mmCIF file of C-alpha atoms in Angstrom:
data_model
loop_
_atom_site.group_PDB
_atom_site.id
_atom_site.type_symbol
_atom_site.label_atom_id
_atom_site.label_comp_id
_atom_site.label_asym_id
_atom_site.label_seq_id
_atom_site.Cartn_x
_atom_site.Cartn_y
_atom_site.Cartn_z
ATOM 1 C CA UNK A 1 -1.349 -2.235 -1.178
ATOM 2 C CA UNK A 2 1.009 -3.973 -3.529
ATOM 3 C CA UNK A 3 3.933 -2.318 -5.227
ATOM 4 C CA UNK A 4 2.995 -0.309 -8.315
ATOM 5 C CA UNK A 5 -0.680 0.741 -8.230
ATOM 6 C CA UNK A 6 -2.141 0.060 -11.666
ATOM 7 C CA UNK A 7 -5.587 0.140 -13.197
ATOM 8 C CA UNK A 8 -7.161 -3.196 -12.395
ATOM 9 C CA UNK A 9 -10.318 -4.556 -14.015
ATOM 10 C CA UNK A 10 -12.023 -5.920 -10.922
ATOM 11 C CA UNK A 11 -14.972 -4.877 -8.836
ATOM 12 C CA UNK A 12 -14.448 -4.427 -5.121
ATOM 13 C CA UNK A 13 -16.235 -7.307 -3.398
ATOM 14 C CA UNK A 14 -16.507 -5.475 -0.097
ATOM 15 C CA UNK A 15 -20.008 -4.041 0.449
ATOM 16 C CA UNK A 16 -19.945 -0.260 0.564
ATOM 17 C CA UNK A 17 -22.255 -0.507 3.580
ATOM 18 C CA UNK A 18 -19.230 -1.680 5.564
ATOM 19 C CA UNK A 19 -17.961 1.910 5.674
ATOM 20 C CA UNK A 20 -21.372 3.536 5.778
ATOM 21 C CA UNK A 21 -22.756 1.710 8.810
ATOM 22 C CA UNK A 22 -19.974 1.110 11.308
ATOM 23 C CA UNK A 23 -20.435 -2.267 12.960
ATOM 24 C CA UNK A 24 -20.679 -2.676 16.718
ATOM 25 C CA UNK A 25 -17.562 -4.869 16.739
ATOM 26 C CA UNK A 26 -15.588 -1.872 15.452
ATOM 27 C CA UNK A 27 -17.227 0.440 17.977
ATOM 28 C CA UNK A 28 -16.284 -1.927 20.804
ATOM 29 C CA UNK A 29 -12.617 -1.400 19.921
ATOM 30 C CA UNK A 30 -12.894 2.365 20.429
ATOM 31 C CA UNK A 31 -12.654 4.076 23.823
ATOM 32 C CA UNK A 32 -15.784 4.042 25.967
ATOM 33 C CA UNK A 33 -18.221 6.897 25.250
ATOM 34 C CA UNK A 34 -16.847 7.447 21.751
ATOM 35 C CA UNK A 35 -19.370 8.969 19.347
ATOM 36 C CA UNK A 36 -19.052 8.665 15.567
ATOM 37 C CA UNK A 37 -19.501 12.152 14.103
ATOM 38 C CA UNK A 38 -18.890 11.294 10.451
ATOM 39 C CA UNK A 39 -17.446 8.628 8.189
ATOM 40 C CA UNK A 40 -15.638 9.651 5.013
ATOM 41 C CA UNK A 41 -14.306 7.282 2.329
ATOM 42 C CA UNK A 42 -10.536 7.620 2.245
ATOM 43 C CA UNK A 43 -7.899 7.072 -0.446
ATOM 44 C CA UNK A 44 -7.747 4.643 -3.347
ATOM 45 C CA UNK A 45 -7.612 0.992 -2.442
ATOM 46 C CA UNK A 46 -7.969 -2.179 -4.493
ATOM 47 C CA UNK A 47 -9.815 -5.140 -2.975
ATOM 48 C CA UNK A 48 -10.780 -3.169 0.162
ATOM 49 C CA UNK A 49 -12.891 -0.255 1.396
ATOM 50 C CA UNK A 50 -11.252 2.429 3.513
ATOM 51 C CA UNK A 51 -12.629 5.300 5.554
ATOM 52 C CA UNK A 52 -11.713 7.978 8.073
ATOM 53 C CA UNK A 53 -13.848 7.942 11.221
ATOM 54 C CA UNK A 54 -14.273 11.359 12.808
ATOM 55 C CA UNK A 55 -15.191 10.841 16.445
ATOM 56 C CA UNK A 56 -15.614 12.534 19.783
ATOM 57 C CA UNK A 57 -14.576 10.978 23.097
ATOM 58 C CA UNK A 58 -15.432 12.820 26.312
ATOM 59 C CA UNK A 59 -15.719 16.018 24.316
ATOM 60 C CA UNK A 60 -12.348 15.551 22.583
ATOM 61 C CA UNK A 61 -12.181 15.124 18.791
ATOM 62 C CA UNK A 62 -10.301 12.222 17.272
ATOM 63 C CA UNK A 63 -9.896 10.257 14.062
ATOM 64 C CA UNK A 64 -9.416 6.610 13.165
ATOM 65 C CA UNK A 65 -8.631 4.766 9.944
ATOM 66 C CA UNK A 66 -10.837 1.807 9.015
ATOM 67 C CA UNK A 67 -10.184 -0.778 6.309
ATOM 68 C CA UNK A 68 -12.747 -3.457 5.460
ATOM 69 C CA UNK A 69 -12.312 -6.661 3.456
ATOM 70 C CA UNK A 70 -14.494 -9.565 2.361
ATOM 71 C CA UNK A 71 -14.338 -13.350 2.691
ATOM 72 C CA UNK A 72 -11.680 -15.689 4.027
ATOM 73 C CA UNK A 73 -8.964 -14.045 1.956
ATOM 74 C CA UNK A 74 -10.014 -10.696 3.387
ATOM 75 C CA UNK A 75 -9.863 -12.078 6.927
ATOM 76 C CA UNK A 76 -6.297 -13.238 6.364
ATOM 77 C CA UNK A 77 -5.432 -9.860 4.821
ATOM 78 C CA UNK A 78 -6.436 -7.820 7.853
ATOM 79 C CA UNK A 79 -5.024 -10.273 10.385
ATOM 80 C CA UNK A 80 -1.693 -10.281 8.543
ATOM 81 C CA UNK A 81 -1.640 -6.501 8.271
ATOM 82 C CA UNK A 82 -2.465 -6.072 11.954
ATOM 83 C CA UNK A 83 0.320 -8.471 12.936
ATOM 84 C CA UNK A 84 2.794 -6.722 10.619
ATOM 85 C CA UNK A 85 1.946 -3.215 11.789
ATOM 86 C CA UNK A 86 1.961 -4.276 15.447
ATOM 87 C CA UNK A 87 5.429 -5.759 15.146
ATOM 88 C CA UNK A 88 6.787 -2.616 13.518
ATOM 89 C CA UNK A 89 5.015 -0.407 16.069
ATOM 90 C CA UNK A 90 6.583 -2.323 18.964
ATOM 91 C CA UNK A 91 10.049 -1.284 17.776
ATOM 92 C CA UNK A 92 9.424 2.027 15.964
ATOM 93 C CA UNK A 93 6.130 3.492 17.245
ATOM 94 C CA UNK A 94 6.549 6.767 15.345
ATOM 95 C CA UNK A 95 7.086 4.993 12.030
ATOM 96 C CA UNK A 96 3.561 3.579 11.600
ATOM 97 C CA UNK A 97 0.030 4.609 12.598
ATOM 98 C CA UNK A 98 -0.795 2.904 15.896
ATOM 99 C CA UNK A 99 -2.623 -0.369 15.142
ATOM 100 C CA UNK A 100 -5.696 -0.876 17.321
ATOM 101 C CA UNK A 101 -7.530 -4.034 16.283
ATOM 102 C CA UNK A 102 -8.711 -6.361 13.594
ATOM 103 C CA UNK A 103 -11.863 -8.459 13.596
ATOM 104 C CA UNK A 104 -15.097 -9.497 11.905
ATOM 105 C CA UNK A 105 -18.348 -7.568 11.578
ATOM 106 C CA UNK A 106 -21.260 -8.760 13.684
ATOM 107 C CA UNK A 107 -23.791 -7.577 11.108
ATOM 108 C CA UNK A 108 -21.962 -9.030 8.063
ATOM 109 C CA UNK A 109 -20.134 -12.259 8.860
ATOM 110 C CA UNK A 110 -18.035 -12.136 5.668
ATOM 111 C CA UNK A 111 -16.756 -8.601 6.299
ATOM 112 C CA UNK A 112 -13.548 -8.115 8.277
ATOM 113 C CA UNK A 113 -11.785 -4.972 9.445
ATOM 114 C CA UNK A 114 -8.471 -3.414 10.355
ATOM 115 C CA UNK A 115 -8.538 -0.380 12.643
ATOM 116 C CA UNK A 116 -5.707 2.019 13.450
ATOM 117 C CA UNK A 117 -5.154 5.630 14.397
ATOM 118 C CA UNK A 118 -5.552 8.163 11.602
ATOM 119 C CA UNK A 119 -2.457 10.246 10.908
ATOM 120 C CA UNK A 120 -2.618 13.181 8.532
ATOM 121 C CA UNK A 121 -0.027 12.665 5.828
ATOM 122 C CA UNK A 122 1.590 14.625 3.045
ATOM 123 C CA UNK A 123 1.641 12.662 -0.185
ATOM 124 C CA UNK A 124 5.359 13.273 -0.581
ATOM 125 C CA UNK A 125 8.374 11.013 -0.491
ATOM 126 C CA UNK A 126 9.742 10.608 3.023
ATOM 127 C CA UNK A 127 12.934 12.570 3.528
ATOM 128 C CA UNK A 128 16.190 11.153 2.238
ATOM 129 C CA UNK A 129 17.856 12.546 5.354
ATOM 130 C CA UNK A 130 15.693 10.479 7.720
ATOM 131 C CA UNK A 131 13.813 7.660 6.005
ATOM 132 C CA UNK A 132 16.693 5.275 5.166
ATOM 133 C CA UNK A 133 18.092 5.703 8.683
ATOM 134 C CA UNK A 134 14.703 4.893 10.219
ATOM 135 C CA UNK A 135 14.385 1.746 8.136
ATOM 136 C CA UNK A 136 17.918 0.692 9.057
ATOM 137 C CA UNK A 137 17.025 1.179 12.730
ATOM 138 C CA UNK A 138 13.977 -1.071 12.339
ATOM 139 C CA UNK A 139 15.997 -3.760 10.589
ATOM 140 C CA UNK A 140 18.718 -3.695 13.233
ATOM 141 C CA UNK A 141 16.396 -3.798 16.210
ATOM 142 C CA UNK A 142 13.566 -6.158 15.228
ATOM 143 C CA UNK A 143 14.390 -9.830 14.818
ATOM 144 C CA UNK A 144 12.467 -13.079 15.140
ATOM 145 C CA UNK A 145 12.195 -14.582 18.605
ATOM 146 C CA UNK A 146 13.023 -18.052 17.298
ATOM 147 C CA UNK A 147 15.999 -16.895 15.226
ATOM 148 C CA UNK A 148 14.417 -18.166 12.008
ATOM 149 C CA UNK A 149 13.497 -16.570 8.684
ATOM 150 C CA UNK A 150 9.853 -16.268 7.640
ATOM 151 C CA UNK A 151 6.617 -15.606 9.489
ATOM 152 C CA UNK A 152 3.868 -17.506 11.284
ATOM 153 C CA UNK A 153 1.203 -15.380 9.545
ATOM 154 C CA UNK A 154 -0.037 -15.253 5.973
ATOM 155 C CA UNK A 155 0.701 -11.873 4.407
ATOM 156 C CA UNK A 156 -0.444 -10.458 1.090
ATOM 157 C CA UNK A 157 1.125 -8.816 -1.917
ATOM 158 C CA UNK A 158 -2.006 -6.969 -2.989
ATOM 159 C CA UNK A 159 -4.478 -9.843 -2.958
ATOM 160 C CA UNK A 160 -1.816 -12.513 -3.508
ATOM 161 C CA UNK A 161 -1.274 -14.635 -0.381
ATOM 162 C CA UNK A 162 2.243 -15.493 0.726
ATOM 163 C CA UNK A 163 2.570 -18.494 3.028
ATOM 164 C CA UNK A 164 5.893 -17.949 4.729
ATOM 165 C CA UNK A 165 6.504 -20.629 7.335
ATOM 166 C CA UNK A 166 9.856 -20.787 9.096
ATOM 167 C CA UNK A 167 13.322 -21.700 7.834
ATOM 168 C CA UNK A 168 16.648 -22.010 9.616
ATOM 169 C CA UNK A 169 18.544 -20.298 6.792
ATOM 170 C CA UNK A 170 17.740 -17.432 4.458
ATOM 171 C CA UNK A 171 18.728 -19.495 1.426
ATOM 172 C CA UNK A 172 16.231 -22.216 2.365
ATOM 173 C CA UNK A 173 13.433 -19.715 2.999
ATOM 174 C CA UNK A 174 14.059 -17.789 -0.221
ATOM 175 C CA UNK A 175 14.314 -20.932 -2.359
ATOM 176 C CA UNK A 176 11.264 -22.640 -0.883
ATOM 177 C CA UNK A 177 8.895 -19.687 -1.074
ATOM 178 C CA UNK A 178 10.102 -18.415 -4.449
ATOM 179 C CA UNK A 179 9.501 -21.854 -5.995
ATOM 180 C CA UNK A 180 5.897 -21.721 -4.800
ATOM 181 C CA UNK A 181 5.456 -18.203 -6.155
ATOM 182 C CA UNK A 182 6.909 -19.107 -9.550
ATOM 183 C CA UNK A 183 4.555 -22.089 -9.794
ATOM 184 C CA UNK A 184 1.669 -19.742 -9.005
ATOM 185 C CA UNK A 185 2.875 -17.269 -11.634
ATOM 186 C CA UNK A 186 2.957 -19.992 -14.293
ATOM 187 C CA UNK A 187 -0.626 -20.945 -13.441
ATOM 188 C CA UNK A 188 -2.093 -17.449 -13.622
ATOM 189 C CA UNK A 189 -0.019 -16.161 -16.559
ATOM 190 C CA UNK A 190 0.207 -19.431 -18.482
ATOM 191 C CA UNK A 191 3.220 -21.665 -19.012
ATOM 192 C CA UNK A 192 6.289 -19.943 -20.418
ATOM 193 C CA UNK A 193 8.996 -22.297 -21.615
ATOM 194 C CA UNK A 194 11.740 -19.682 -21.526
ATOM 195 C CA UNK A 195 11.106 -19.037 -17.835
ATOM 196 C CA UNK A 196 10.863 -22.767 -17.110
ATOM 197 C CA UNK A 197 14.211 -23.329 -18.836
ATOM 198 C CA UNK A 198 15.769 -20.545 -16.778
ATOM 199 C CA UNK A 199 14.259 -21.736 -13.507
ATOM 200 C CA UNK A 200 16.504 -24.788 -13.087
ATOM 201 C CA UNK A 201 19.813 -22.861 -13.102
ATOM 202 C CA UNK A 202 18.111 -20.058 -11.167
ATOM 203 C CA UNK A 203 17.248 -22.341 -8.249
ATOM 204 C CA UNK A 204 20.166 -24.764 -8.496
ATOM 205 C CA UNK A 205 23.010 -22.351 -9.214
ATOM 206 C CA UNK A 206 22.156 -18.651 -8.918
ATOM 207 C CA UNK A 207 20.454 -18.730 -5.522
ATOM 208 C CA UNK A 208 23.100 -20.931 -3.832
ATOM 209 C CA UNK A 209 25.893 -18.867 -5.377
ATOM 210 C CA UNK A 210 24.515 -15.570 -4.060
ATOM 211 C CA UNK A 211 22.822 -16.521 -0.788
ATOM 212 C CA UNK A 212 24.833 -19.398 0.665
ATOM 213 C CA UNK A 213 27.949 -17.263 1.255
ATOM 214 C CA UNK A 214 25.888 -15.033 3.570
ATOM 215 C CA UNK A 215 25.720 -17.827 6.147
ATOM 216 C CA UNK A 216 28.856 -19.903 5.562
ATOM 217 C CA UNK A 217 32.594 -19.378 5.906
ATOM 218 C CA UNK A 218 32.204 -17.728 9.293
ATOM 219 C CA UNK A 219 29.620 -15.247 7.997
ATOM 220 C CA UNK A 220 26.080 -14.868 9.309
ATOM 221 C CA UNK A 221 23.009 -12.674 8.956
ATOM 222 C CA UNK A 222 20.239 -12.091 11.461
ATOM 223 C CA UNK A 223 16.555 -12.282 10.470
ATOM 224 C CA UNK A 224 15.304 -8.692 10.238
ATOM 225 C CA UNK A 225 11.691 -7.562 10.388
ATOM 226 C CA UNK A 226 10.940 -5.839 7.088
ATOM 227 C CA UNK A 227 7.898 -3.952 5.805
ATOM 228 C CA UNK A 228 7.728 -6.300 2.830
ATOM 229 C CA UNK A 229 6.378 -3.996 0.099
ATOM 230 C CA UNK A 230 7.969 -0.604 0.597
ATOM 231 C CA UNK A 231 7.242 1.336 -2.586
ATOM 232 C CA UNK A 232 6.414 5.044 -2.650
ATOM 233 C CA UNK A 233 2.675 4.338 -2.407
ATOM 234 C CA UNK A 234 3.190 2.796 1.034
ATOM 235 C CA UNK A 235 5.263 5.620 2.498
ATOM 236 C CA UNK A 236 4.606 9.284 3.210
ATOM 237 C CA UNK A 237 5.439 12.168 5.542
ATOM 238 C CA UNK A 238 3.605 13.153 8.707
ATOM 239 C CA UNK A 239 1.765 16.382 7.908
ATOM 240 C CA UNK A 240 2.750 17.976 11.224
ATOM 241 C CA UNK A 241 6.273 16.766 11.922
ATOM 242 C CA UNK A 242 7.527 15.787 8.481
ATOM 243 C CA UNK A 243 8.654 12.443 9.916
ATOM 244 C CA UNK A 244 8.450 9.358 7.675
ATOM 245 C CA UNK A 245 5.408 7.106 7.933
ATOM 246 C CA UNK A 246 4.955 3.646 6.418
ATOM 247 C CA UNK A 247 1.764 1.605 6.173
ATOM 248 C CA UNK A 248 0.111 -1.392 4.449
ATOM 249 C CA UNK A 249 2.879 -3.616 5.796
ATOM 250 C CA UNK A 250 3.257 -7.253 4.717
ATOM 251 C CA UNK A 251 6.068 -8.102 7.080
ATOM 252 C CA UNK A 252 8.247 -11.137 7.554
ATOM 253 C CA UNK A 253 11.715 -11.824 8.927
ATOM 254 C CA UNK A 254 14.202 -11.651 6.076
ATOM 255 C CA UNK A 255 17.679 -10.644 5.027
ATOM 256 C CA UNK A 256 17.438 -6.887 5.517
ATOM 257 C CA UNK A 257 18.647 -6.243 1.955
ATOM 258 C CA UNK A 258 15.452 -7.817 0.622
ATOM 259 C CA UNK A 259 13.605 -4.663 1.725
ATOM 260 C CA UNK A 260 15.615 -2.760 -0.887
ATOM 261 C CA UNK A 261 14.482 -4.976 -3.778
ATOM 262 C CA UNK A 262 11.445 -2.854 -4.573
ATOM 263 C CA UNK A 263 13.691 0.230 -4.362
ATOM 264 C CA UNK A 264 15.371 -1.124 -7.509
ATOM 265 C CA UNK A 265 12.165 -1.091 -9.556
ATOM 266 C CA UNK A 266 12.222 1.578 -12.311
ATOM 267 C CA UNK A 267 8.692 2.776 -11.471
ATOM 268 C CA UNK A 268 9.402 3.282 -7.757
ATOM 269 C CA UNK A 269 10.180 6.852 -6.712
ATOM 270 C CA UNK A 270 12.070 5.477 -3.708
ATOM 271 C CA UNK A 271 15.153 4.599 -5.675
ATOM 272 C CA UNK A 272 18.924 4.626 -5.935
ATOM 273 C CA UNK A 273 19.588 7.619 -3.675
ATOM 274 C CA UNK A 274 17.631 5.928 -0.882
ATOM 275 C CA UNK A 275 19.542 2.656 -1.309
ATOM 276 C CA UNK A 276 22.868 4.441 -1.132
ATOM 277 C CA UNK A 277 21.836 6.385 1.966
ATOM 278 C CA UNK A 278 20.496 3.230 3.618
ATOM 279 C CA UNK A 279 23.869 1.529 3.183
ATOM 280 C CA UNK A 280 25.501 4.295 5.223
ATOM 281 C CA UNK A 281 23.387 3.175 8.176
ATOM 282 C CA UNK A 282 23.312 -0.563 7.461
ATOM 283 C CA UNK A 283 26.321 -1.565 5.328
ATOM 284 C CA UNK A 284 25.981 -4.425 2.823
ATOM 285 C CA UNK A 285 26.344 -7.935 4.183
ATOM 286 C CA UNK A 286 29.493 -9.904 3.488
ATOM 287 C CA UNK A 287 30.537 -10.695 0.846
ATOM 288 C CA UNK A 288 30.021 -7.040 -0.032
ATOM 289 C CA UNK A 289 30.954 -7.548 -3.667
ATOM 290 C CA UNK A 290 27.746 -9.566 -4.170
ATOM 291 C CA UNK A 291 25.490 -6.766 -2.933
ATOM 292 C CA UNK A 292 24.185 -5.616 -6.331
ATOM 293 C CA UNK A 293 23.781 -9.164 -7.617
ATOM 294 C CA UNK A 294 21.791 -10.102 -4.517
ATOM 295 C CA UNK A 295 19.643 -7.039 -5.116
ATOM 296 C CA UNK A 296 18.908 -8.165 -8.670
ATOM 297 C CA UNK A 297 18.013 -11.621 -7.360
ATOM 298 C CA UNK A 298 15.604 -10.138 -4.840
ATOM 299 C CA UNK A 299 14.121 -7.849 -7.508
ATOM 300 C CA UNK A 300 13.375 -10.929 -9.627
ATOM 301 C CA UNK A 301 11.171 -12.260 -6.827
ATOM 302 C CA UNK A 302 9.339 -8.911 -6.679
ATOM 303 C CA UNK A 303 8.703 -9.186 -10.417
ATOM 304 C CA UNK A 304 7.302 -12.694 -9.938
ATOM 305 C CA UNK A 305 4.913 -11.355 -7.305
ATOM 306 C CA UNK A 306 3.808 -8.492 -9.544
ATOM 307 C CA UNK A 307 3.343 -10.871 -12.466
ATOM 308 C CA UNK A 308 0.949 -12.905 -10.295
ATOM 309 C CA UNK A 309 -0.889 -9.826 -9.117
ATOM 310 C CA UNK A 310 -1.247 -8.107 -12.500
ATOM 311 C CA UNK A 311 -1.848 -11.309 -14.422
ATOM 312 C CA UNK A 312 -3.161 -9.542 -17.533
ATOM 313 C CA UNK A 313 0.096 -7.614 -17.879
ATOM 314 C CA UNK A 314 3.125 -9.450 -19.317
ATOM 315 C CA UNK A 315 5.518 -6.617 -18.493
ATOM 316 C CA UNK A 316 6.644 -8.132 -15.189
ATOM 317 C CA UNK A 317 7.143 -11.539 -16.760
ATOM 318 C CA UNK A 318 9.573 -10.008 -19.237
ATOM 319 C CA UNK A 319 11.375 -8.280 -16.376
ATOM 320 C CA UNK A 320 11.879 -11.710 -14.780
ATOM 321 C CA UNK A 321 13.610 -12.938 -17.913
ATOM 322 C CA UNK A 322 15.751 -9.817 -18.222
ATOM 323 C CA UNK A 323 17.028 -10.138 -14.640
ATOM 324 C CA UNK A 324 17.479 -13.928 -14.655
#
């Protein structure tokens, strides 16, 4: 799910039958001799259908979470989510529900699915005493195998695709992908001359000024695996242990501080206190004095993404201008 959940005037394309009649390709991903006892629609989701599968395996009860999507975009959504969640799980298995599989329905060729374990959650903010430290641990311990920034998978901000690719430097990755996103924003929202006038100094001066020092003058940063859209609607507490849980990941390998960009949004309940606590576990990159300015830069990109996603709402476009 993408950042702030808003009312959205769009029908869900995914047939409701996809969570009423569980396809054999989903069943094949479950343990042998698993019986479906019931299927219950679960949570609010835009562009997808979600359900909790109550099952029995060898006499033992169990539960799984199923998400279904539609079309080629939906296929890329679930494959990107499965890749993202699997990468996080490999480093911090308690932080996310265990991903099991993704695939395509046999009975409906345009329906695709993501399957993971079902964890009972409290709809509360994850604890300030543990959540920032857990995210810092993930960022410190998960890096790209090739040492580059980006991702080999398409991920989604809501239903907005992000083609990452790989870059040798963070500045190159951020510049390249943000240009593409701004072009997309201008198409869906309509041309805005004020933003176009600001874009030239934004790309030619602001980004180099704030990001180039991270990787020059003897300084360096390591690509960190991030969740990619960590607002309060994508985080909760385990109902039994109280431990933090994150989900709906749209991961890529980034400057770790980019994860905090959405924590700067005024509507996000994961806010300033969490940023400050995070910095105790993962101090700001050098030069430290640019930390807040880098955060504002990263928040501008989040606003561009939200302006694409909620293209009937001009609020995020104005936020771009205010931060530029």
